[in-house]
């Protein structure tokens, strides 16, 4: 997997964590999908939190010149999908994430390590 894609995953993860996202999992789906290379799955604790996480990811990657191609579920607060081309970010309300269980669906795909974001001292 290209370093640029890993970097986008890391930036998206850092933005999500900045809005208190939990249970982050990144998967390399490049060998299974022609449409994208990586999924980042994150959970939010409330409908408002899901929206805030999605907004933060969109803003962070946008500031790096990576524009969202498609955003679905905005305002629903249950599952927002942000398609950046090479990376697709799924932001779930925890109960919905458990229901859809994308990790099980893509369980044979390699996990992309997510570095712990630096915290301010």
Short mmCIF file of N, CA and C in Angstrom, two decimals, residues 8-65:
data_model
loop_
_atom_site.label_atom_id
_atom_site.label_comp_id
_atom_site.label_asym_id
_atom_site.label_seq_id
_atom_site.Cartn_x
_atom_site.Cartn_y
_atom_site.Cartn_z
N UNK A 8 -3.07 9.31 4.61
CA UNK A 8 -4.46 9.76 4.64
C UNK A 8 -5.24 9.04 5.73
N UNK A 9 -5.01 7.74 5.85
CA UNK A 9 -5.68 6.97 6.90
C UNK A 9 -5.29 7.52 8.27
N UNK A 10 -3.99 7.78 8.45
CA UNK A 10 -3.50 8.29 9.73
C UNK A 10 -4.09 9.66 10.05
N UNK A 11 -4.13 10.54 9.07
CA UNK A 11 -4.70 11.88 9.28
C UNK A 11 -6.19 11.80 9.60
N UNK A 12 -6.90 10.95 8.89
CA UNK A 12 -8.33 10.78 9.17
C UNK A 12 -8.54 10.23 10.57
N UNK A 13 -7.69 9.29 10.97
CA UNK A 13 -7.80 8.71 12.31
C UNK A 13 -7.52 9.77 13.37
N UNK A 14 -6.50 10.59 13.17
CA UNK A 14 -6.17 11.64 14.13
C UNK A 14 -7.32 12.63 14.26
N UNK A 15 -7.94 12.99 13.13
CA UNK A 15 -9.07 13.91 13.17
C UNK A 15 -10.24 13.28 13.93
N UNK A 16 -10.49 11.99 13.69
CA UNK A 16 -11.58 11.30 14.38
C UNK A 16 -11.34 11.25 15.89
N UNK A 17 -10.11 10.93 16.26
CA UNK A 17 -9.76 10.86 17.69
C UNK A 17 -9.91 12.24 18.35
N UNK A 18 -9.63 13.29 17.59
CA UNK A 18 -9.76 14.64 18.15
C UNK A 18 -11.20 14.96 18.53
N UNK A 19 -12.14 14.20 17.99
CA UNK A 19 -13.57 14.37 18.33
C UNK A 19 -14.09 13.17 19.12
N UNK A 20 -13.17 12.49 19.80
CA UNK A 20 -13.50 11.40 20.72
C UNK A 20 -14.05 10.14 20.05
N UNK A 21 -13.63 9.87 18.83
CA UNK A 21 -13.99 8.61 18.18
C UNK A 21 -13.32 7.46 18.94
N UNK A 22 -13.96 6.31 18.91
CA UNK A 22 -13.43 5.13 19.58
C UNK A 22 -13.39 3.97 18.60
N UNK A 23 -12.71 2.90 19.02
CA UNK A 23 -12.72 1.62 18.30
C UNK A 23 -12.31 1.79 16.84
N UNK A 24 -11.18 2.45 16.61
CA UNK A 24 -10.70 2.70 15.25
C UNK A 24 -10.08 1.44 14.66
N UNK A 25 -10.49 1.11 13.44
CA UNK A 25 -9.94 -0.02 12.71
C UNK A 25 -9.75 0.43 11.26
N UNK A 26 -8.54 0.23 10.73
CA UNK A 26 -8.27 0.54 9.33
C UNK A 26 -7.95 -0.77 8.61
N UNK A 27 -8.54 -0.92 7.42
CA UNK A 27 -8.38 -2.15 6.65
C UNK A 27 -7.89 -1.84 5.24
N UNK A 28 -6.96 -2.65 4.77
CA UNK A 28 -6.47 -2.56 3.40
C UNK A 28 -7.38 -3.42 2.54
N UNK A 29 -8.27 -2.78 1.78
CA UNK A 29 -9.23 -3.50 0.95
C UNK A 29 -8.83 -3.47 -0.53
N UNK A 30 -7.61 -3.04 -0.81
CA UNK A 30 -7.17 -2.84 -2.19
C UNK A 30 -7.19 -4.13 -3.03
N UNK A 31 -6.97 -5.26 -2.40
CA UNK A 31 -6.97 -6.51 -3.17
C UNK A 31 -8.39 -7.03 -3.42
N UNK A 32 -9.37 -6.47 -2.72
CA UNK A 32 -10.75 -6.94 -2.85
C UNK A 32 -11.67 -5.97 -3.58
N UNK A 33 -11.30 -4.69 -3.58
CA UNK A 33 -12.14 -3.67 -4.21
C UNK A 33 -11.34 -2.85 -5.21
N UNK A 34 -11.95 -2.58 -6.34
CA UNK A 34 -11.28 -1.73 -7.33
C UNK A 34 -11.57 -0.25 -7.06
N UNK A 35 -12.57 0.03 -6.25
CA UNK A 35 -13.02 1.41 -6.05
C UNK A 35 -12.22 2.19 -5.03
N UNK A 36 -11.59 1.51 -4.10
CA UNK A 36 -10.87 2.19 -3.02
C UNK A 36 -9.77 1.27 -2.50
N UNK A 37 -8.86 1.84 -1.72
CA UNK A 37 -7.75 1.05 -1.18
C UNK A 37 -7.87 0.77 0.30
N UNK A 38 -8.54 1.66 1.04
CA UNK A 38 -8.58 1.50 2.50
C UNK A 38 -9.92 1.94 3.06
N UNK A 39 -10.33 1.25 4.11
CA UNK A 39 -11.48 1.64 4.92
C UNK A 39 -10.95 2.05 6.29
N UNK A 40 -11.52 3.11 6.84
CA UNK A 40 -11.31 3.46 8.23
C UNK A 40 -12.67 3.40 8.89
N UNK A 41 -12.80 2.55 9.90
CA UNK A 41 -14.05 2.39 10.65
C UNK A 41 -13.86 3.00 12.03
N UNK A 42 -14.78 3.88 12.42
CA UNK A 42 -14.71 4.49 13.75
C UNK A 42 -16.11 4.56 14.33
N UNK A 43 -16.16 4.69 15.66
CA UNK A 43 -17.45 4.77 16.34
C UNK A 43 -17.58 6.07 17.09
N UNK A 44 -18.82 6.56 17.15
CA UNK A 44 -19.16 7.73 17.94
C UNK A 44 -20.14 7.34 19.03
N UNK A 45 -20.18 8.13 20.08
CA UNK A 45 -20.99 7.78 21.25
C UNK A 45 -22.42 8.31 21.18
N UNK A 46 -22.70 9.24 20.26
CA UNK A 46 -24.04 9.81 20.13
C UNK A 46 -24.21 10.28 18.69
N UNK A 47 -25.44 10.60 18.32
CA UNK A 47 -25.69 11.09 16.96
C UNK A 47 -24.91 12.37 16.70
N UNK A 48 -24.87 13.25 17.66
CA UNK A 48 -24.12 14.50 17.51
C UNK A 48 -22.63 14.22 17.35
N UNK A 49 -22.12 13.25 18.11
CA UNK A 49 -20.70 12.89 18.05
C UNK A 49 -20.35 12.31 16.68
N UNK A 50 -21.22 11.47 16.12
CA UNK A 50 -20.99 10.90 14.79
C UNK A 50 -20.82 12.03 13.77
N UNK A 51 -21.69 13.01 13.80
CA UNK A 51 -21.61 14.13 12.87
C UNK A 51 -20.34 14.96 13.09
N UNK A 52 -19.98 15.18 14.33
CA UNK A 52 -18.78 15.96 14.64
C UNK A 52 -17.52 15.23 14.16
N UNK A 53 -17.49 13.92 14.32
CA UNK A 53 -16.34 13.14 13.85
C UNK A 53 -16.23 13.24 12.33
N UNK A 54 -17.34 13.04 11.64
CA UNK A 54 -17.34 13.11 10.18
C UNK A 54 -16.90 14.49 9.70
N UNK A 55 -17.40 15.53 10.33
CA UNK A 55 -17.00 16.90 9.96
C UNK A 55 -15.50 17.11 10.16
N UNK A 56 -14.97 16.60 11.27
CA UNK A 56 -13.54 16.77 11.57
C UNK A 56 -12.67 16.06 10.54
N UNK A 57 -13.07 14.85 10.15
CA UNK A 57 -12.31 14.10 9.15
C UNK A 57 -12.35 14.83 7.81
N UNK A 58 -13.53 15.28 7.42
CA UNK A 58 -13.69 16.01 6.16
C UNK A 58 -12.82 17.27 6.16
N UNK A 59 -12.84 18.00 7.26
CA UNK A 59 -12.06 19.23 7.37
C UNK A 59 -10.56 18.95 7.32
N UNK A 60 -10.10 17.93 8.07
CA UNK A 60 -8.67 17.63 8.12
C UNK A 60 -8.13 17.20 6.76
N UNK A 61 -8.80 16.25 6.12
CA UNK A 61 -8.30 15.80 4.82
C UNK A 61 -8.46 16.91 3.77
N UNK A 62 -9.52 17.68 3.87
CA UNK A 62 -9.69 18.80 2.95
C UNK A 62 -8.57 19.81 3.07
N UNK A 63 -8.12 20.06 4.29
CA UNK A 63 -7.02 21.01 4.51
C UNK A 63 -5.71 20.49 3.91
N UNK A 64 -5.63 19.19 3.68
CA UNK A 64 -4.44 18.58 3.07
C UNK A 64 -4.61 18.41 1.56
N UNK A 65 -5.70 18.94 1.02
CA UNK A 65 -5.92 18.87 -0.42
C UNK A 65 -6.62 17.61 -0.89
#
